[in-house]
Structure formats: structure tokens, C-alpha cells
XYZ file of C-alpha atoms in Angstrom:
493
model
C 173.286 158.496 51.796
C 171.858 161.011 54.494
C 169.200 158.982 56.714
C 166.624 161.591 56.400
C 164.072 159.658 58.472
C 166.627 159.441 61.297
C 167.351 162.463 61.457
C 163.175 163.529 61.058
C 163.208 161.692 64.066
C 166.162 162.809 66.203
C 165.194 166.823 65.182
C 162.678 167.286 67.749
C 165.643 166.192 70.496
C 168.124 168.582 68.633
C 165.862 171.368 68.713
C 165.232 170.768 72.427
C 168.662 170.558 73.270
C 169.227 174.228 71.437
C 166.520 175.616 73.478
C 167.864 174.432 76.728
C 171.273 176.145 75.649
C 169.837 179.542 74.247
C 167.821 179.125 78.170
C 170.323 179.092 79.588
C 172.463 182.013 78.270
C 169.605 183.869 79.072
C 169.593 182.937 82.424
C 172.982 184.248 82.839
C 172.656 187.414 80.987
C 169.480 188.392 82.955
C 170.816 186.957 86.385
C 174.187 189.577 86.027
C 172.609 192.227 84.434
C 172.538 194.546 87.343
C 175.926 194.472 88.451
C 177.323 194.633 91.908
C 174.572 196.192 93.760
C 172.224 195.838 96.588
C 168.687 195.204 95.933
C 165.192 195.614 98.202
C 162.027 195.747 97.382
C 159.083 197.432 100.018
C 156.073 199.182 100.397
C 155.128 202.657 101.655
C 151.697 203.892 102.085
C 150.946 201.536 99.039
C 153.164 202.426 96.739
C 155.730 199.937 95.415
C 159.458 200.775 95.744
C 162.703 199.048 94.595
C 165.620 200.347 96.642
C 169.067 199.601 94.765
C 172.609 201.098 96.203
C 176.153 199.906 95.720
C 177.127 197.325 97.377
C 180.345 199.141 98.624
C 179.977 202.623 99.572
C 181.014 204.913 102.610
C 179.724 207.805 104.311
C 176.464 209.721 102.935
C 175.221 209.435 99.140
C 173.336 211.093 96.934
C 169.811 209.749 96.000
C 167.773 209.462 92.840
C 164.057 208.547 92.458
C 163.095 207.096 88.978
C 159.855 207.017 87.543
C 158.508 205.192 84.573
C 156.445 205.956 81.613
C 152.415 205.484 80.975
C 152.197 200.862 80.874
C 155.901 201.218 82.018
C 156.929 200.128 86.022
C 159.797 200.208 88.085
C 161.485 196.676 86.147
C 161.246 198.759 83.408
C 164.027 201.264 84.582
C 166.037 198.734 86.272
C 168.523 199.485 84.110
C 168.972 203.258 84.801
C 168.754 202.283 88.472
C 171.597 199.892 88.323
C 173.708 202.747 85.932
C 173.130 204.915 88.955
C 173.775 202.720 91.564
C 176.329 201.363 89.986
C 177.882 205.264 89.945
C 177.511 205.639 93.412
C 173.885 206.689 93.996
C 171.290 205.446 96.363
C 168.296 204.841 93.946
C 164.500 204.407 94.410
C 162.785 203.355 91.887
C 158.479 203.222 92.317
C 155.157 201.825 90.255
C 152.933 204.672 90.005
C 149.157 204.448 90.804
C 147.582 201.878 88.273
C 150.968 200.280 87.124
C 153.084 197.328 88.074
C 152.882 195.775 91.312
C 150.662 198.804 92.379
C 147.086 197.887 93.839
C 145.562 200.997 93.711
C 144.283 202.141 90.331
C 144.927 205.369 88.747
C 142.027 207.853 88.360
C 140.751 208.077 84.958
C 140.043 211.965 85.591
C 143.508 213.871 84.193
C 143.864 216.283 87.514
C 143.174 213.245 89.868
C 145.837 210.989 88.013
C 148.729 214.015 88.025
C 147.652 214.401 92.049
C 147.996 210.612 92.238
C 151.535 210.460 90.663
C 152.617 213.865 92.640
C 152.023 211.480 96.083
C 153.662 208.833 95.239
C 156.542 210.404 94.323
C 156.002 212.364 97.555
C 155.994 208.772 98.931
C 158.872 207.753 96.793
C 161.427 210.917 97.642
C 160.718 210.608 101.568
C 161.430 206.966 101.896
C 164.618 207.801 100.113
C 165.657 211.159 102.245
C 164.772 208.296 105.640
C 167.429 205.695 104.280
C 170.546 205.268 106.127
C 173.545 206.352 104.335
C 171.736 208.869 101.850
C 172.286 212.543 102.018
C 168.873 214.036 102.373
C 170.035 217.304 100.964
C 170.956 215.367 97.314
C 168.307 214.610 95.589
C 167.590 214.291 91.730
C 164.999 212.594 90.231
C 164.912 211.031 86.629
C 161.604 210.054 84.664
C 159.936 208.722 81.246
C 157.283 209.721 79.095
C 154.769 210.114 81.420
C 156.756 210.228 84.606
C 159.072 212.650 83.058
C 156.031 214.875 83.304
C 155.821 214.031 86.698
C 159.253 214.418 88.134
C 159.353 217.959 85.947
C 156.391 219.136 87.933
C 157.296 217.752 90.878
C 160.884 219.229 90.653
C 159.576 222.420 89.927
C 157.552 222.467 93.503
C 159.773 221.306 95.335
C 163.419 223.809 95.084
C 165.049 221.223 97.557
C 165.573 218.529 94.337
C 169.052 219.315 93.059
C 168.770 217.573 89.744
C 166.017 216.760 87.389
C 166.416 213.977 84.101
C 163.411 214.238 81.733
C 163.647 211.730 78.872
C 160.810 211.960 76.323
C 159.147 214.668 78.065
C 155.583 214.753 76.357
C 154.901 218.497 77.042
C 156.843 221.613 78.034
C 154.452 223.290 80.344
C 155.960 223.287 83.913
C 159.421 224.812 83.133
C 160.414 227.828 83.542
C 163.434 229.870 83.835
C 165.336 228.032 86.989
C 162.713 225.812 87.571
C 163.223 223.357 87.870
C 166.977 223.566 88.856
C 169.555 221.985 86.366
C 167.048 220.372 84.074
C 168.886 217.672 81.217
C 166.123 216.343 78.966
C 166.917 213.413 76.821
C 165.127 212.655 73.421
C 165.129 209.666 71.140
C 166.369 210.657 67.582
C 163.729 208.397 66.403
C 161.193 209.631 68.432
C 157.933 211.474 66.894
C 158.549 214.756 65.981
C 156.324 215.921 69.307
C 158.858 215.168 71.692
C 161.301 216.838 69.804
C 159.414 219.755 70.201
C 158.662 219.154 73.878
C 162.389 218.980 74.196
C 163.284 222.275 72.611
C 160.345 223.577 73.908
C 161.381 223.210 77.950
C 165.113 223.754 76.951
C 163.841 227.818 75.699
C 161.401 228.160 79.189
C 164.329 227.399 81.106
C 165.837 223.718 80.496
C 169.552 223.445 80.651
C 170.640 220.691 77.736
C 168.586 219.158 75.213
C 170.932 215.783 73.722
C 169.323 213.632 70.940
C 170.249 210.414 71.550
C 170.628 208.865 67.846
C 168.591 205.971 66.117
C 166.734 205.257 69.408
C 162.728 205.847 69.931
C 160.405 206.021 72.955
C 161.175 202.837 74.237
C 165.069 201.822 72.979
C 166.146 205.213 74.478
C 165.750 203.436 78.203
C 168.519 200.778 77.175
C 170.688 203.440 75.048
C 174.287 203.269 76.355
C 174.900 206.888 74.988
C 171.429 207.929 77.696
C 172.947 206.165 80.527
C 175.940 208.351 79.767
C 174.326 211.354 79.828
C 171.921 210.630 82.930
C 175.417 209.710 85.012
C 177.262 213.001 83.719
C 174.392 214.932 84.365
C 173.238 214.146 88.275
C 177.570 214.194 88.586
C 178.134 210.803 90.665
C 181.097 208.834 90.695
C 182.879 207.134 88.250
C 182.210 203.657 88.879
C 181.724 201.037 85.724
C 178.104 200.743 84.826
C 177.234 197.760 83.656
C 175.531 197.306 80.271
C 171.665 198.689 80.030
C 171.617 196.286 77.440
C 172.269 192.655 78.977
C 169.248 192.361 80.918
C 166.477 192.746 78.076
C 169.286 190.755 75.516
C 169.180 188.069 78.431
C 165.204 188.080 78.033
C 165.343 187.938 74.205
C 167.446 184.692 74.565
C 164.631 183.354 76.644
C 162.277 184.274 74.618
C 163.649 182.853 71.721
C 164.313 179.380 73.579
C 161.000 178.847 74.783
C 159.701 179.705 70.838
C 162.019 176.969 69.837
C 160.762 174.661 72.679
C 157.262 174.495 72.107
C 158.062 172.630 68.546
C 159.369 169.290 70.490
C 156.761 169.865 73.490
C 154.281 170.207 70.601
C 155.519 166.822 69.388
C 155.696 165.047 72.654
C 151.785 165.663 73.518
C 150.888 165.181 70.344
C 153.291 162.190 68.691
C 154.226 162.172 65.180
C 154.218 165.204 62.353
C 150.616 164.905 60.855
C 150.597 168.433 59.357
C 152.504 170.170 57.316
C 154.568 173.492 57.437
C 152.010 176.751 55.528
C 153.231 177.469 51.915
C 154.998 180.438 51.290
C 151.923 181.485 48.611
C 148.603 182.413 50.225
C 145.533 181.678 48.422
C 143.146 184.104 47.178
C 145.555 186.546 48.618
C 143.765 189.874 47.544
C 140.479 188.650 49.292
C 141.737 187.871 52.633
C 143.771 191.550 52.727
C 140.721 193.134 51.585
C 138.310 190.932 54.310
C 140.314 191.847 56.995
C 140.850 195.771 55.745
C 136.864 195.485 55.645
C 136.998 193.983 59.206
C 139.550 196.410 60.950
C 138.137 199.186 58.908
C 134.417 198.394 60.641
C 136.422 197.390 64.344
C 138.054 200.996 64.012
C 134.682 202.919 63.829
C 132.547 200.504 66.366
C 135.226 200.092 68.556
C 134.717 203.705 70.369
C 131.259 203.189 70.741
C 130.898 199.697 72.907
C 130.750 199.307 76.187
C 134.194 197.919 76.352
C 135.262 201.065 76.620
C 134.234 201.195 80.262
C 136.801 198.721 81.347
C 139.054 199.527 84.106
C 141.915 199.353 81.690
C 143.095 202.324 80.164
C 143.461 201.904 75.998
C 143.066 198.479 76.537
C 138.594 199.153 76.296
C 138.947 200.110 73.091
C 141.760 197.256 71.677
C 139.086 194.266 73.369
C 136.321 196.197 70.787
C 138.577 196.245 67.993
C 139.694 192.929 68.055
C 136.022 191.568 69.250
C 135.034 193.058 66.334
C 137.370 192.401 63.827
C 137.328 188.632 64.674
C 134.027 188.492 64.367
C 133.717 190.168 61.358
C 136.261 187.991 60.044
C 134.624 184.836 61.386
C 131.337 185.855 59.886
C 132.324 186.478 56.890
C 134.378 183.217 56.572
C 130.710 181.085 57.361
C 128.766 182.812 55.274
C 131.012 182.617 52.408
C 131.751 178.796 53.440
C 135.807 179.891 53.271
C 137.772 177.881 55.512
C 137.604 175.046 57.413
C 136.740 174.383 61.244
C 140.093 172.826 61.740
C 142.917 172.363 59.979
C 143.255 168.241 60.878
C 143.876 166.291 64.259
C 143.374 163.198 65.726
C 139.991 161.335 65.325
C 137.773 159.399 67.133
C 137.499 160.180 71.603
C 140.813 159.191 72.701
C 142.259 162.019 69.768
C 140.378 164.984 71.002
C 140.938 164.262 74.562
C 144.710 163.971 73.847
C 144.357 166.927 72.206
C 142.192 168.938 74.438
C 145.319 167.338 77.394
C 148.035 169.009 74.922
C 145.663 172.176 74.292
C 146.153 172.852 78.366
C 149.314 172.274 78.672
C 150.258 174.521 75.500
C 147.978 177.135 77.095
C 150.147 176.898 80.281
C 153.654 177.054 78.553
C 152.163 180.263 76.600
C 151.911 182.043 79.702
C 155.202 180.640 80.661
C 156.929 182.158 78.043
C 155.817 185.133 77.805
C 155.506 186.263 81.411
C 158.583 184.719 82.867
C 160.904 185.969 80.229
C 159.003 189.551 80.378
C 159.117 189.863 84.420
C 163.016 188.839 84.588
C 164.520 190.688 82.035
C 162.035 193.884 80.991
C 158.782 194.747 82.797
C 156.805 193.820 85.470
C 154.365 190.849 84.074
C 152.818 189.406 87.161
C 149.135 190.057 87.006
C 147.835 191.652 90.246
C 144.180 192.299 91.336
C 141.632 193.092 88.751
C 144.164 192.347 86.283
C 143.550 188.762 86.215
C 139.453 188.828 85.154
C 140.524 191.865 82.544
C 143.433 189.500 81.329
C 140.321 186.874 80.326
C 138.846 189.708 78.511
C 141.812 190.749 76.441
C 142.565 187.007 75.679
C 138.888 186.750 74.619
C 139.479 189.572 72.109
C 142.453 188.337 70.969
C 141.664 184.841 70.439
C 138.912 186.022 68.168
C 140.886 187.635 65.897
C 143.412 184.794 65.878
C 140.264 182.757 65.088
C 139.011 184.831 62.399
C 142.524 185.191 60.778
C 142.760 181.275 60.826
C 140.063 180.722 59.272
C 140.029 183.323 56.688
C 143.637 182.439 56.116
C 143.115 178.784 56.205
C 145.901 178.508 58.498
C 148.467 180.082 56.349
C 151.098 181.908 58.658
C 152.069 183.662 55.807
C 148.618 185.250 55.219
C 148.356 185.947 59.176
C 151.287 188.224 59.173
C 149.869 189.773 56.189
C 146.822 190.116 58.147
C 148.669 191.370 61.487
C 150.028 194.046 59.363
C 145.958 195.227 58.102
C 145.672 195.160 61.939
C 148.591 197.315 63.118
C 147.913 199.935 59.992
C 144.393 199.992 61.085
C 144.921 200.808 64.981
C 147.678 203.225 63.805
C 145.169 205.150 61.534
C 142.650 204.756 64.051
C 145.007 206.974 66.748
C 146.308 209.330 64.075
C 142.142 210.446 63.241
C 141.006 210.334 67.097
C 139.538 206.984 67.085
C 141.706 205.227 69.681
C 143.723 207.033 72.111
C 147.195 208.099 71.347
C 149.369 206.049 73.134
C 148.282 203.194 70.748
C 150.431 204.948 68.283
C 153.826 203.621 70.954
C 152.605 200.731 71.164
C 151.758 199.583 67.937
C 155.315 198.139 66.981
C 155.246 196.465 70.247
C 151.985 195.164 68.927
C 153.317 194.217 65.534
C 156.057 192.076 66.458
C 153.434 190.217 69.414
C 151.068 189.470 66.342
C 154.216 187.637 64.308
C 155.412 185.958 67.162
C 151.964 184.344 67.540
C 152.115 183.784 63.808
C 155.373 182.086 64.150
C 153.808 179.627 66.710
C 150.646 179.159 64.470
C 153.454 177.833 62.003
C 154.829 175.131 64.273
C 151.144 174.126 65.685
C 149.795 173.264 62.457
C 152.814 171.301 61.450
C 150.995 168.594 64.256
C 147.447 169.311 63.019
C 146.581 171.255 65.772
C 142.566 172.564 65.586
C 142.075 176.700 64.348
C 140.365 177.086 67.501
C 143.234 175.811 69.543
C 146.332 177.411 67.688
C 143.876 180.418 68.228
C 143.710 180.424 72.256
C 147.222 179.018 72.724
C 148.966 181.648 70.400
C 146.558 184.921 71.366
C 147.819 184.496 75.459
C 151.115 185.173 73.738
C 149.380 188.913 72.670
C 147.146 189.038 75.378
C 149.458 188.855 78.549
C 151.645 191.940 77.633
C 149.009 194.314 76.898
C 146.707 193.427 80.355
C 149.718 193.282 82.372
C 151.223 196.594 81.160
C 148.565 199.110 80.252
C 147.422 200.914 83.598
C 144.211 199.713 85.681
C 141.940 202.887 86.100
C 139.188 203.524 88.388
């Protein structure tokens, strides 16, 4: 007969012992995902730069500058940097004014933030022409979103840039008929229909090749094998093997993935045996809590535009601390007033209980942060917070842990009904963007958004199964939201 209580018992172990496995996979995917290269990182007049070249190369080679997209940074393009290097190119790859590692913000005024991004990659292309070994007279940039813009302006000022790669290029209005000179731009097939149209757009003013890169969007088309094809064709370097775009972020997933897992047996280690139980797959009262929190984002999506939180020196991010201040609290309200839910969904009693608890509470706050930041820095973006980042990252976590609070209780804990309310959410923001409510680049990062909000559902799951308090689960699983947005959307002044 199967010991059931044995292996109850021995599970936590097991489940450990899978993490530590799955970590460590990921540590070797991220740890080779660049290849055979040479790697520096430096500053120059302020801006960040990440200087990658091959490890073996003779004489004089061509160099590339890459710039990132709007909340993107220079770890986010590692990938096309190593492609190139990889290829044969000396690449330089920067954080524009308000992103990454970069301490000075970018101005919130349009012209200022354009003139911001034209010097540092002023910055960026003259620290590459000064490098030893790199042919001064070979230069090509390549950009995203946002720095696509850039480089395509910049390219289009400057005749001496031989090469110019603009994927997802948000608008068509600096190119013209040879300028700038041998212009590819890349699209994601899955893209909205805008950059499609930005695309053709620049390719009849004067752009050489328009390629669709199939079933990609804004963000997948950075770690698209078929666009790192293209990119290497296009600027004409060597033929060296690339390696894959997509190890590194695959390595990250693992990690992710393993420190999910691990927080089960850490859960049971501060907090001793199973108490709680796993949410049933049936949420009760299920039409009131999706209409509540339609009622609550609904409200959030008007007010939101109107507090002073959108004054904050993060850009988009103003408006999602309103939103999800508000929602929360609407949701919290609500929840009182109607006497729905329940302050915490068990726990130890008595003093020594809560203050093993509030011990485990600290420690699960700390491991949050863990796995979301370290995973995130090594294997996608940069998610170190710098400067005024750390006081606006309280701020985001406040408004996040609200709504996690608010769903919890007008959920009563059920992880089912918190995805079902994570979805209201994400419908809500993306209605909000598509009427003029919240800015537009909400509308990319919503999916990012969506899957944040599950994960944290996932690990509201696990923490009740030890009878963890709402308002705990709440702060420990909202970091998990928070982090990502404060540490990627840009700091504005």
C-alpha cells in the first residue's frame, strides 16, 4: 500500500531537490549564452556602455551601436550584440537617458528626450570609432521601438553611418530617399498593425527592405532567430556561428521556474507543517467578485489620470500606482462594508505564531525579490534598482500590494478567482490605453503584465496551503509585480 503520509512528508525535500536541478540548468544556459566573446562594461560622459567583440579577431573591424526600446536597456539586446560580435563586429551597446543603469533621467518634454537620446548615441558611436581594432569608417547602428527612432534619425544626420537596422520602428518620419543609407527595417508579424505601417511607410520614403519576421511581436522579435539572420546579412559581417538569441532568456525561464518551485519547501521550513489547504477549482459567488472588481478597475481607469500620482518621476508607471491604489481600495472597501471575506485566511495563534510568522513574512519578502530580480538581471533586462528607483519601487509595491489585498479578500483567497480577477485588470488597463486614459505603451506591456499577475497568483496558491495571512500573501506576492515594472519603465525628470 502507498505510504501516503511518507511521502506527504518527504515532498517538500523532492520538490527542493527539483528546484536545485531546474537552478541549475539555468545557470548554465544563461552563463553560455553569449558565446565566445569579450565583454566590458564602462562609462562615458554618463552614459552606460557594454562593449562586446570577438574574442579572436585581426586587423580593423567594423562597429555597431545598439540601442534599446522605451523600459528596454542594453541587457535587453545582449543577444543581438553577441549575434554581431559573434559575426565579427565590434559592438556597443548603451542605456539611454532614464533607463537601465543610467543615472540621469530622461526629460519628460518630447524634444528634450529625442535631444537626450541623439547625445548619447553621440556618446555611444564615438567611444566606439576611439576603440582599438575598430574601423572608424564602418559604422552601422541597430535599434528598437523607441531607439529605432533614434538610430533612424540619428543615421539620417550623420552620412558617415554605413548601415542602419530599425526593428519596430514606431513612425516613418525621418526617412527619406537615401537617407539614411541602406536602411533594413524589421517588423514582428504579430506586431500591431501600426508598425506595420511604419514599416511600409519608411520602406516608400526611401527604406531599402521591409522583412516580417513571422509569429513574433514587439518584444519576441529581439530573440527571433530568423531577425538575427537578417540583422547579420544586412550590416554584411562575417560568417561566424552565432550562438542562439534564445538560450539566455530560456536560461532565465529555468530560474524562474526553480525559484517558483522553491518557495513551496522554504514556505514549509519557516512555517512547519501544511495547515491550509490548496484553493478549489470553483470560486464562490463567482459573478460578484468579476463584477466588484470590473466596478473597481472601471472607477481606477477614470480616477487614475486625475491623482497626483501622475507626477511621479516614472514614466506610465504614475498612472499604474493610481489604478491599482484605487482599484485595491475599492475592492477592499467594498469587501468591509459588505462583511465579504475574512482578515486572514488562518495561521498560527497565540505570540510565538505571529512572530514566527511575521520571521517567515521577511524572509519570503526577501526571496521575492530574489527571484525575480536575479533571474531578470542575468538572463533578460537590467533589474538592479538605481537612484530614485528604490523610494518609487516602495510606491509601486504599495499599489500593488493593495490590489493583491483587495483581490484576497474579495476572492477569499481563491487563486482561481485572482486570475479571474488579473484578467478584469489587464482588460481594464488595455481599454484604458485604447480610449486615451493611460498612455500607450501600456498597451506592450500589458501581456507582460498579465502573466506577472498569474505568477503572483500561482504563489498565492502555495502560501495559503501553510495558512499564510491575506495581508502577507499580499506584500510577498505583489514585489513579484512590482520589481519589473519600477525597474524597467524610464525615470523622468
Amino acid at each position: 500500500m502507498l505510504n501516503t503520509r511518507g511521502l506527504r512528508a518527504r515532498a517538500p525535500v523532492l520538490v527542493a531537490v527539483v528546484a536545485v536541478l531546474l537552478a541549475g540548468a539555468g545557470v548554465w544556459l544563461v552563463a553560455g549564452a553569449g558565446g565566445d566573446v569579450l565583454r566590458r562594461h564602462t562609462v562615458v560622459d554618463g552614459v552606460p556602455l557594454d562593449v562586446v567583440r570577438p574574442a579572436t579577431a585581426a586587423g580593423r573591424r567594423p562597429g555597431v551601436v545598439v540601442a534599446h526600446g522605451f523600459a528596454g536597456s542594453a541587457r535587453l539586446m545582449a543577444p543581438i550584440g553577441d549575434t554581431l560580435a559573434a559575426r565579427g563586429f565590434v559592438v556597443v551597446l548603451l542605456d539611454f537617458s532614464g533607463h537601465g543603469a543610467h543615472e540621469r533621467g530622461l526629460p519628460s518634454d518630447a524634444d528634450a528626450a529625442e535631444a537626450a537620446r541623439q547625445r548619447d548615441l553621440d556618446v555611444a558611436v564615438a567611444h566606439l570609432r576611439g576603440l582599438p581594432g575598430v574601423d572608424p569608417a564602418r559604422i552601422a547602428l541597430v535599434g528598437h521601438s523607441m531607439g529605432a527612432g533614434a538610430v533612424t534619425r540619428y543615421a539620417a544626420g550623420h552620412p558617415g553611418i554605413t548601415a542602419t537596422v530599425a526593428i519596430s520602428l514606431p513612425e516613418a518620419s525621418d526617412v527619406a530617399p537615401g537617407r539614411p543609407e541602406r536602411l533594413l527595417l524589421l517588423v514582428g508579424g504579430l506586431e500591431f498593425a501600426g508598425f506595420r505601417d511604419a514599416a511600409d511607410e519608411a520602406a516608400r520614403n526611401g527604406g531599402d527592405a521591409v522583412v516580417v519576421v513571422p509569429a513574433v511581436e514587439h518584444i519576441s522579435i529581439l530573440y527571433a532567430p530568423r531577425a538575427h539572420r537578417e540583422i547579420g546579412r544586412w550590416l554584411d559581417g562575417g560568417g561566424g556561428v552565432a550562438p542562439s538569441p534564445l538560450r539566455g532568456v530560456a536560461g532565465a525561464g529555468l530560474l524562474l521556474l526553480a525559484l517558483l518551485i522553491g518557495v513551496y519547501p522554504l514556505s514549509r521550513l519557516l512555517l512547519g507543517g501544511v495547515s491550509g489547504s490548496w484553493p478549489p477549482a470553483v470560486v464562490p459567488r463567482f459573478g460578484r467578485v468579476l463584477g466588484v472588481a470590473a466596478g473597481a478597475a472601471a472607477v481606477a481607469a477614470l480616477v487614475a489620470p486625475i491623482l497626483p500620482t501622475t507626477r511621479l518621476p516614472l514614466a506610465v508607471g504614475g498612472y499604474v500606482v493610481g489604478f491599482t491604489l484605487v482599484a485595491g481600495g475599492v475592492m477592499l472597501v467594498w469587501t468591509r462594508v459588505r462583511g465579504a471575506g475574512s482578515a486572514a485566511s488562518g495561521g498560527a495563534a497565540g505570540r510565538s505564531g505571529r512572530v514566527r510568522v511575521g520571521v517567515a513574512v521577511l524572509v519570503l519578502v526577501a526571496y521575492a525579490a530574489v527571484a525575480v530580480a536575479v533571474p531578470l538581471h542575468v538572463g533578460v533586462t537590467h533589474a538592479v534598482p538605481t537612484g530614485p528607483r528604490w523610494w518609487l519601487l516602495a510606491l509601486v509595491w504599495a499599489g500593488f500590494a493593495l490590489l493583491a489585498y483587495g483581490s484576497e479578500r474579495l476572492t477569499g483567497g481563491n487563486s482561481v478567482g485572482l486570475l479571474a480577477v488579473s484578467a478584469v485588470v489587464t482588460v481594464a488597463l488595455t481599454g484604458a490605453a485604447l480610449v486615451g486614459l493611460a498612455p500607450g505603451f501600456v498597451l506592450l506591456v500589458v501581456p507582460l503584465l498579465a502573466v506577472l499577475l498569474a505568477w503572483q497568483a500561482v504563489w498565492s496558491a502555495v502560501l495559503h496551503r501553510f495558512a499564510v495571512p491575506y495581508w502577507a500573501i499580499a506584500l510577498v506576492g505583489s514585489l513579484l509585480v512590482a520589481w519589473p515594472v519600477a525597474t524597467a519603465l524610464p525615470v523622468v525628470v
